[in-house]
Tab-separated table of N, CA and C in Angstrom:
chain	number	residue	atom	x	y	z
A	632	UNK	N	29.550	81.664	19.102
A	632	UNK	CA	28.148	81.545	19.573
A	632	UNK	C	28.216	80.580	20.760
A	633	UNK	N	27.622	81.130	21.852
A	633	UNK	CA	27.547	80.312	23.071
A	633	UNK	C	26.529	79.243	23.015
A	634	UNK	N	26.860	78.173	23.847
A	634	UNK	CA	26.006	77.051	23.975
A	634	UNK	C	24.662	77.369	24.614
A	635	UNK	N	23.581	77.105	24.133
A	635	UNK	CA	22.341	77.480	24.775
A	635	UNK	C	21.892	78.805	24.290
A	636	UNK	N	22.514	79.370	23.238
A	636	UNK	CA	21.948	80.736	22.812
A	636	UNK	C	20.606	80.721	22.125
A	637	UNK	N	20.436	79.654	21.426
A	637	UNK	CA	19.161	79.565	20.793
A	637	UNK	C	17.968	79.408	21.681
A	638	UNK	N	18.156	78.496	22.639
A	638	UNK	CA	16.958	78.178	23.626
A	638	UNK	C	16.682	79.524	24.405
A	639	UNK	N	17.717	80.336	24.824
A	639	UNK	CA	17.487	81.574	25.536
A	639	UNK	C	16.813	82.586	24.569
A	640	UNK	N	17.032	82.642	23.325
A	640	UNK	CA	16.427	83.588	22.489
A	640	UNK	C	15.033	83.410	22.032
A	641	UNK	N	14.523	82.122	22.387
A	641	UNK	CA	13.001	81.871	21.975
A	641	UNK	C	12.173	82.651	23.030
A	642	UNK	N	11.116	83.171	22.404
A	642	UNK	CA	10.044	83.812	23.189
A	642	UNK	C	9.194	82.783	23.754
A	643	UNK	N	8.546	83.133	24.855
A	643	UNK	CA	7.647	82.216	25.586
A	643	UNK	C	6.417	81.674	24.554
A	644	UNK	N	6.140	82.591	23.631
A	644	UNK	CA	5.071	82.157	22.586
A	644	UNK	C	5.410	80.956	21.734
A	645	UNK	N	6.734	80.846	21.582
A	645	UNK	CA	7.188	79.861	20.582
A	645	UNK	C	7.228	78.475	21.356
A	646	UNK	N	7.234	78.347	22.609
A	646	UNK	CA	7.344	77.079	23.355
A	646	UNK	C	6.175	76.137	22.909
A	647	UNK	N	4.951	76.566	22.900
A	647	UNK	CA	3.924	75.543	22.672
A	647	UNK	C	4.231	74.869	21.292
A	648	UNK	N	4.681	75.635	20.373
A	648	UNK	CA	4.899	75.127	19.009
A	648	UNK	C	6.123	74.142	18.978
A	649	UNK	N	7.055	74.425	19.812
A	649	UNK	CA	8.266	73.380	19.890
A	649	UNK	C	7.778	72.137	20.542
A	650	UNK	N	6.840	72.272	21.649
A	650	UNK	CA	6.385	71.009	22.246
A	650	UNK	C	5.473	70.131	21.278
A	651	UNK	N	4.760	70.813	20.433
A	651	UNK	CA	3.950	70.145	19.496
A	651	UNK	C	4.745	69.380	18.590
A	652	UNK	N	5.770	70.156	17.972
A	652	UNK	CA	6.801	69.425	17.023
A	652	UNK	C	7.545	68.391	17.694
A	653	UNK	N	7.830	68.517	18.955
A	653	UNK	CA	8.642	67.337	19.631
A	653	UNK	C	7.674	66.181	19.698
A	654	UNK	N	6.468	66.366	20.168
A	654	UNK	CA	5.526	65.363	20.321
A	654	UNK	C	5.168	64.606	19.009
A	655	UNK	N	4.890	65.507	18.052
A	655	UNK	CA	4.597	64.782	16.674
A	655	UNK	C	5.863	64.028	16.142
A	656	UNK	N	7.048	64.556	16.375
A	656	UNK	CA	8.185	63.885	15.816
A	656	UNK	C	8.463	62.676	16.556
A	657	UNK	N	8.186	62.609	17.852
A	657	UNK	CA	8.204	61.328	18.673
A	657	UNK	C	7.333	60.280	18.242
A	658	UNK	N	5.964	60.734	17.916
A	658	UNK	CA	4.988	59.861	17.524
A	658	UNK	C	5.149	59.366	16.045
A	659	UNK	N	5.752	60.170	15.199
A	659	UNK	CA	6.218	59.781	13.876
A	659	UNK	C	7.389	58.673	13.910
A	660	UNK	N	8.264	59.002	14.837
A	660	UNK	CA	9.449	57.933	15.067
A	660	UNK	C	8.915	56.598	15.406
A	661	UNK	N	7.976	56.659	16.185
A	661	UNK	CA	7.355	55.372	16.879
A	661	UNK	C	6.535	54.737	15.655
A	662	UNK	N	5.713	55.549	14.944
A	662	UNK	CA	4.816	54.895	13.940
A	662	UNK	C	5.785	54.342	12.648
A	663	UNK	N	6.761	54.982	12.364
A	663	UNK	CA	7.428	54.786	11.093
A	663	UNK	C	8.489	53.531	11.403
A	664	UNK	N	9.079	53.719	12.554
A	664	UNK	CA	10.111	52.645	12.878
A	664	UNK	C	11.228	52.604	12.067
A	665	UNK	N	11.628	51.493	11.407
A	665	UNK	CA	12.847	51.437	10.686
A	665	UNK	C	12.457	51.750	9.097
A	666	UNK	N	11.147	51.736	8.688
A	666	UNK	CA	10.835	52.196	7.355
A	666	UNK	C	10.654	53.634	7.172
A	667	UNK	N	11.634	54.305	7.034
A	667	UNK	CA	11.905	55.767	7.030
A	667	UNK	C	11.144	56.436	5.918
A	668	UNK	N	10.864	55.604	4.803
A	668	UNK	CA	10.042	56.190	3.638
A	668	UNK	C	8.539	56.271	3.781
A	669	UNK	N	8.230	55.665	4.854
A	669	UNK	CA	6.759	55.636	5.241
A	669	UNK	C	6.179	56.848	6.009
A	670	UNK	N	7.114	57.945	6.265
A	670	UNK	CA	6.676	58.852	7.145
A	670	UNK	C	5.513	59.675	6.486
A	671	UNK	N	5.379	59.774	5.234
A	671	UNK	CA	4.397	60.675	4.677
A	671	UNK	C	3.014	59.859	4.917
A	672	UNK	N	3.068	58.591	4.783
A	672	UNK	CA	1.898	57.918	4.976
A	672	UNK	C	1.375	57.909	6.413
A	673	UNK	N	2.313	57.986	7.328
A	673	UNK	CA	1.988	57.945	8.751
A	673	UNK	C	1.562	59.260	9.369
A	674	UNK	N	1.889	60.461	8.650
A	674	UNK	CA	1.752	61.784	9.018
A	674	UNK	C	0.275	62.097	9.367
A	675	UNK	N	-0.718	61.692	8.435
A	675	UNK	CA	-2.132	61.945	8.877
A	675	UNK	C	-2.557	61.240	10.094
A	676	UNK	N	-2.118	60.042	10.255
A	676	UNK	CA	-2.482	59.263	11.447
A	676	UNK	C	-1.936	59.827	12.855
A	677	UNK	N	-0.668	60.328	12.681
A	677	UNK	CA	-0.122	60.955	13.687
A	677	UNK	C	-0.856	62.293	14.193
A	678	UNK	N	-1.125	62.996	13.131
A	678	UNK	CA	-1.859	64.340	13.341
A	678	UNK	C	-3.187	63.997	13.876
A	679	UNK	N	-3.941	63.017	13.489
A	679	UNK	CA	-5.184	62.739	13.914
A	679	UNK	C	-5.118	62.357	15.435
A	680	UNK	N	-4.115	61.467	15.707
A	680	UNK	CA	-3.900	61.066	17.143
A	680	UNK	C	-3.678	62.136	18.068
A	681	UNK	N	-2.787	63.035	17.579
A	681	UNK	CA	-2.291	64.214	18.505
A	681	UNK	C	-3.667	65.113	18.771
A	682	UNK	N	-4.366	65.357	17.708
A	682	UNK	CA	-5.440	66.206	17.752
A	682	UNK	C	-6.598	65.684	18.721
A	683	UNK	N	-6.660	64.305	18.810
A	683	UNK	CA	-7.587	63.617	19.582
A	683	UNK	C	-7.351	63.487	21.004
A	684	UNK	N	-6.079	63.617	21.379
A	684	UNK	CA	-5.552	63.424	22.731
A	684	UNK	C	-5.994	64.657	23.603
A	685	UNK	N	-6.389	64.506	24.835
A	685	UNK	CA	-6.807	65.568	25.858
A	685	UNK	C	-5.362	66.085	26.362
A	686	UNK	N	-5.229	67.432	26.171
A	686	UNK	CA	-4.157	68.073	26.586
A	686	UNK	C	-4.346	68.870	27.914
A	687	UNK	N	-3.395	69.793	28.202
A	687	UNK	CA	-3.477	70.519	29.487
A	687	UNK	C	-4.648	71.513	29.628
A	688	UNK	N	-5.295	71.618	28.577
A	688	UNK	CA	-6.556	72.549	28.711
A	688	UNK	C	-7.860	71.584	29.117
A	689	UNK	N	-7.593	70.352	29.379
A	689	UNK	CA	-8.519	69.311	29.660
A	689	UNK	C	-9.503	69.096	28.450
A	690	UNK	N	-9.237	69.481	27.275
A	690	UNK	CA	-9.928	69.236	26.175
A	690	UNK	C	-8.929	68.824	24.989
A	691	UNK	N	-9.574	68.091	23.989
A	691	UNK	CA	-8.707	67.736	22.881
A	691	UNK	C	-8.836	68.867	21.923
A	692	UNK	N	-7.923	68.902	20.918
A	692	UNK	CA	-7.840	70.133	19.924
A	692	UNK	C	-9.186	69.950	19.166
A	693	UNK	N	-9.677	68.693	18.799
A	693	UNK	CA	-10.872	68.609	18.258
A	693	UNK	C	-12.048	69.186	18.878
A	694	UNK	N	-12.131	68.955	20.206
A	694	UNK	CA	-13.298	69.490	21.027
A	694	UNK	C	-13.153	70.938	21.128
A	695	UNK	N	-12.109	71.599	21.117
A	695	UNK	CA	-11.885	73.021	21.175
A	695	UNK	C	-12.427	73.567	19.845
A	696	UNK	N	-12.064	72.977	18.806
A	696	UNK	CA	-12.402	73.546	17.497
A	696	UNK	C	-13.718	73.200	17.028
A	697	UNK	N	-14.147	72.014	17.121
A	697	UNK	CA	-15.461	71.463	16.525
A	697	UNK	C	-16.469	71.049	17.594
A	698	UNK	N	-16.162	71.212	18.819
A	698	UNK	CA	-17.039	70.841	19.911
A	698	UNK	C	-17.516	69.374	20.120
A	699	UNK	N	-16.610	68.607	19.400
A	699	UNK	CA	-16.817	67.026	19.517
A	699	UNK	C	-15.454	66.450	19.204
A	700	UNK	N	-15.394	65.055	19.814
A	700	UNK	CA	-14.169	64.451	19.519
A	700	UNK	C	-14.419	63.171	18.642
A	701	UNK	N	-13.982	63.142	17.468
A	701	UNK	CA	-14.343	62.007	16.518
A	701	UNK	C	-13.562	60.698	17.040
A	702	UNK	N	-14.326	59.623	16.863
A	702	UNK	CA	-13.694	58.328	17.049
A	702	UNK	C	-12.704	57.787	16.087
A	703	UNK	N	-13.075	58.217	14.889
A	703	UNK	CA	-12.254	57.715	13.729
A	703	UNK	C	-12.226	58.782	12.732
A	704	UNK	N	-11.156	58.801	11.779
A	704	UNK	CA	-11.133	59.850	10.674
A	704	UNK	C	-12.445	59.821	9.796
A	705	UNK	N	-13.261	58.706	9.886
A	705	UNK	CA	-14.544	58.664	9.169
A	705	UNK	C	-15.464	59.674	9.635
A	706	UNK	N	-15.412	59.898	11.007
A	706	UNK	CA	-16.404	60.839	11.537
A	706	UNK	C	-16.030	62.307	11.091
A	707	UNK	N	-14.991	62.595	10.453
A	707	UNK	CA	-14.754	63.990	9.934
A	707	UNK	C	-15.357	64.175	8.543
A	708	UNK	N	-15.731	63.110	7.859
A	708	UNK	CA	-16.406	63.196	6.586
A	708	UNK	C	-17.749	63.928	6.594
A	709	UNK	N	-17.957	64.855	5.696
A	709	UNK	CA	-19.395	65.487	5.701
A	709	UNK	C	-20.456	64.456	5.399
A	710	UNK	N	-21.495	64.620	5.988
A	710	UNK	CA	-22.695	63.690	5.754
A	710	UNK	C	-23.393	64.050	4.450
A	711	UNK	N	-23.886	63.093	3.758
A	711	UNK	CA	-24.484	63.468	2.535
A	711	UNK	C	-25.862	64.123	2.906
A	712	UNK	N	-26.279	64.919	1.730
A	712	UNK	CA	-27.606	65.524	1.802
A	712	UNK	C	-28.732	64.593	1.751
A	713	UNK	N	-29.210	64.112	2.966
A	713	UNK	CA	-30.246	62.965	2.943
A	713	UNK	C	-31.611	63.460	2.538
A	714	UNK	N	-31.868	64.831	2.800
A	714	UNK	CA	-33.170	65.211	2.277
A	714	UNK	C	-33.443	65.122	0.813
A	715	UNK	N	-32.333	65.326	-0.047
A	715	UNK	CA	-32.490	65.230	-1.461
A	715	UNK	C	-32.605	63.726	-1.787
A	716	UNK	N	-32.050	62.719	-1.063
A	716	UNK	CA	-32.104	61.339	-1.406
A	716	UNK	C	-33.478	60.734	-0.753
A	717	UNK	N	-34.242	61.389	-0.066
A	717	UNK	CA	-35.353	60.893	0.664
A	717	UNK	C	-36.537	60.430	-0.232
A	718	UNK	N	-36.904	59.342	-0.008
A	718	UNK	CA	-37.969	58.620	-0.785
A	718	UNK	C	-39.364	59.194	-0.232
A	719	UNK	N	-40.131	59.841	-1.029
A	719	UNK	CA	-41.380	60.279	-0.570
A	719	UNK	C	-42.443	59.102	-0.082
A	720	UNK	N	-42.347	58.015	-0.942
A	720	UNK	CA	-43.170	56.776	-0.380
A	720	UNK	C	-42.551	56.253	0.851
A	721	UNK	N	-41.275	56.253	1.034
A	721	UNK	CA	-40.851	55.777	2.292
A	721	UNK	C	-41.261	56.553	3.502
A	722	UNK	N	-41.370	57.968	3.336
A	722	UNK	CA	-41.873	58.940	4.364
A	722	UNK	C	-43.281	58.639	4.559
A	723	UNK	N	-44.110	58.419	3.665
A	723	UNK	CA	-45.543	58.121	4.017
A	723	UNK	C	-45.711	56.737	4.600
A	724	UNK	N	-44.831	55.814	4.318
A	724	UNK	CA	-44.919	54.618	4.906
A	724	UNK	C	-44.467	54.662	6.388
A	725	UNK	N	-43.444	55.413	6.545
A	725	UNK	CA	-42.996	55.629	8.097
A	725	UNK	C	-44.074	56.339	8.818
A	726	UNK	N	-44.769	57.320	8.241
A	726	UNK	CA	-45.839	58.063	8.942
A	726	UNK	C	-46.986	56.932	9.358
A	727	UNK	N	-47.301	56.069	8.271
A	727	UNK	CA	-48.342	55.198	8.511
A	727	UNK	C	-48.071	54.097	9.586
A	728	UNK	N	-46.769	53.737	9.637
A	728	UNK	CA	-46.251	52.756	10.790
A	728	UNK	C	-46.277	53.468	12.010
A	729	UNK	N	-46.006	54.779	12.084
A	729	UNK	CA	-45.985	55.438	13.258
A	729	UNK	C	-47.502	55.615	13.839
A	730	UNK	N	-48.382	55.960	12.995
A	730	UNK	CA	-49.776	56.048	13.378
A	730	UNK	C	-50.316	54.603	13.934
A	731	UNK	N	-49.932	53.618	13.090
A	731	UNK	CA	-50.326	52.297	13.507
A	731	UNK	C	-49.803	51.869	14.826
A	732	UNK	N	-48.634	52.230	15.228
A	732	UNK	CA	-47.984	51.938	16.490
A	732	UNK	C	-48.819	52.652	17.575
A	733	UNK	N	-49.135	53.887	17.299
A	733	UNK	CA	-49.956	54.739	18.381
A	733	UNK	C	-51.303	54.012	18.601
A	734	UNK	N	-51.941	53.470	17.396
A	734	UNK	CA	-53.198	52.744	17.692
A	734	UNK	C	-53.162	51.589	18.435
A	735	UNK	N	-52.038	50.917	18.177
A	735	UNK	CA	-51.887	49.526	18.836
A	735	UNK	C	-51.562	49.950	20.345
A	736	UNK	N	-50.703	50.862	20.590
A	736	UNK	CA	-50.447	51.339	21.919
A	736	UNK	C	-51.784	51.619	22.781
A	737	UNK	N	-52.499	52.410	22.065
A	737	UNK	CA	-53.863	52.772	22.798
A	737	UNK	C	-54.740	51.580	22.931
A	738	UNK	N	-54.698	50.619	22.093
A	738	UNK	CA	-55.544	49.427	22.244
A	738	UNK	C	-55.013	48.561	23.488
A	739	UNK	N	-53.629	48.471	23.634
A	739	UNK	CA	-53.072	47.746	24.630
A	739	UNK	C	-53.281	48.421	25.998
A	740	UNK	N	-53.232	49.706	25.963
A	740	UNK	CA	-53.549	50.311	27.342
A	740	UNK	C	-54.978	50.234	27.713
A	741	UNK	N	-55.955	50.194	26.839
A	741	UNK	CA	-57.432	49.986	26.952
A	741	UNK	C	-57.621	48.468	27.558
A	742	UNK	N	-56.882	47.528	27.038
A	742	UNK	CA	-57.090	46.154	27.431
A	742	UNK	C	-56.507	46.041	28.946
A	743	UNK	N	-55.284	46.771	29.157
A	743	UNK	CA	-54.750	46.701	30.443
A	743	UNK	C	-55.754	47.205	31.535
A	744	UNK	N	-56.354	48.329	31.183
A	744	UNK	CA	-57.356	48.979	32.139
A	744	UNK	C	-58.552	48.037	32.357
A	745	UNK	N	-58.950	47.365	31.238
A	745	UNK	CA	-60.137	46.259	31.452
A	745	UNK	C	-59.743	45.203	32.513
A	746	UNK	N	-58.426	44.663	32.430
A	746	UNK	CA	-58.097	43.683	33.327
A	746	UNK	C	-57.498	44.102	34.609
A	747	UNK	N	-57.352	45.417	34.898
A	747	UNK	CA	-56.866	45.956	36.157
A	747	UNK	C	-57.864	46.214	37.119
């Protein structure tokens, strides 16, 4: 078998996957350091970091797939169903405060007109 045979036999479609694997392996090497048993714990962090970085498409992988780029892994968690947890008394109180604010704003505008 000649030297360089494997590289020449790869199709152009395989090159992006090789670059991803090289980048992730370099990132894991940096994160793991001398503690080689910790690579499984570092893999999710490396994957998140890689997916968040802007690449040659001028977008991150997260932006391409989800149309947003999360700041932390917590941003990926689904939000709870707040409608089911909504307090009806709280909603009526919020509406009362909103109407009170509108009344106060109207009175302030009326006083400003008197002094102007």
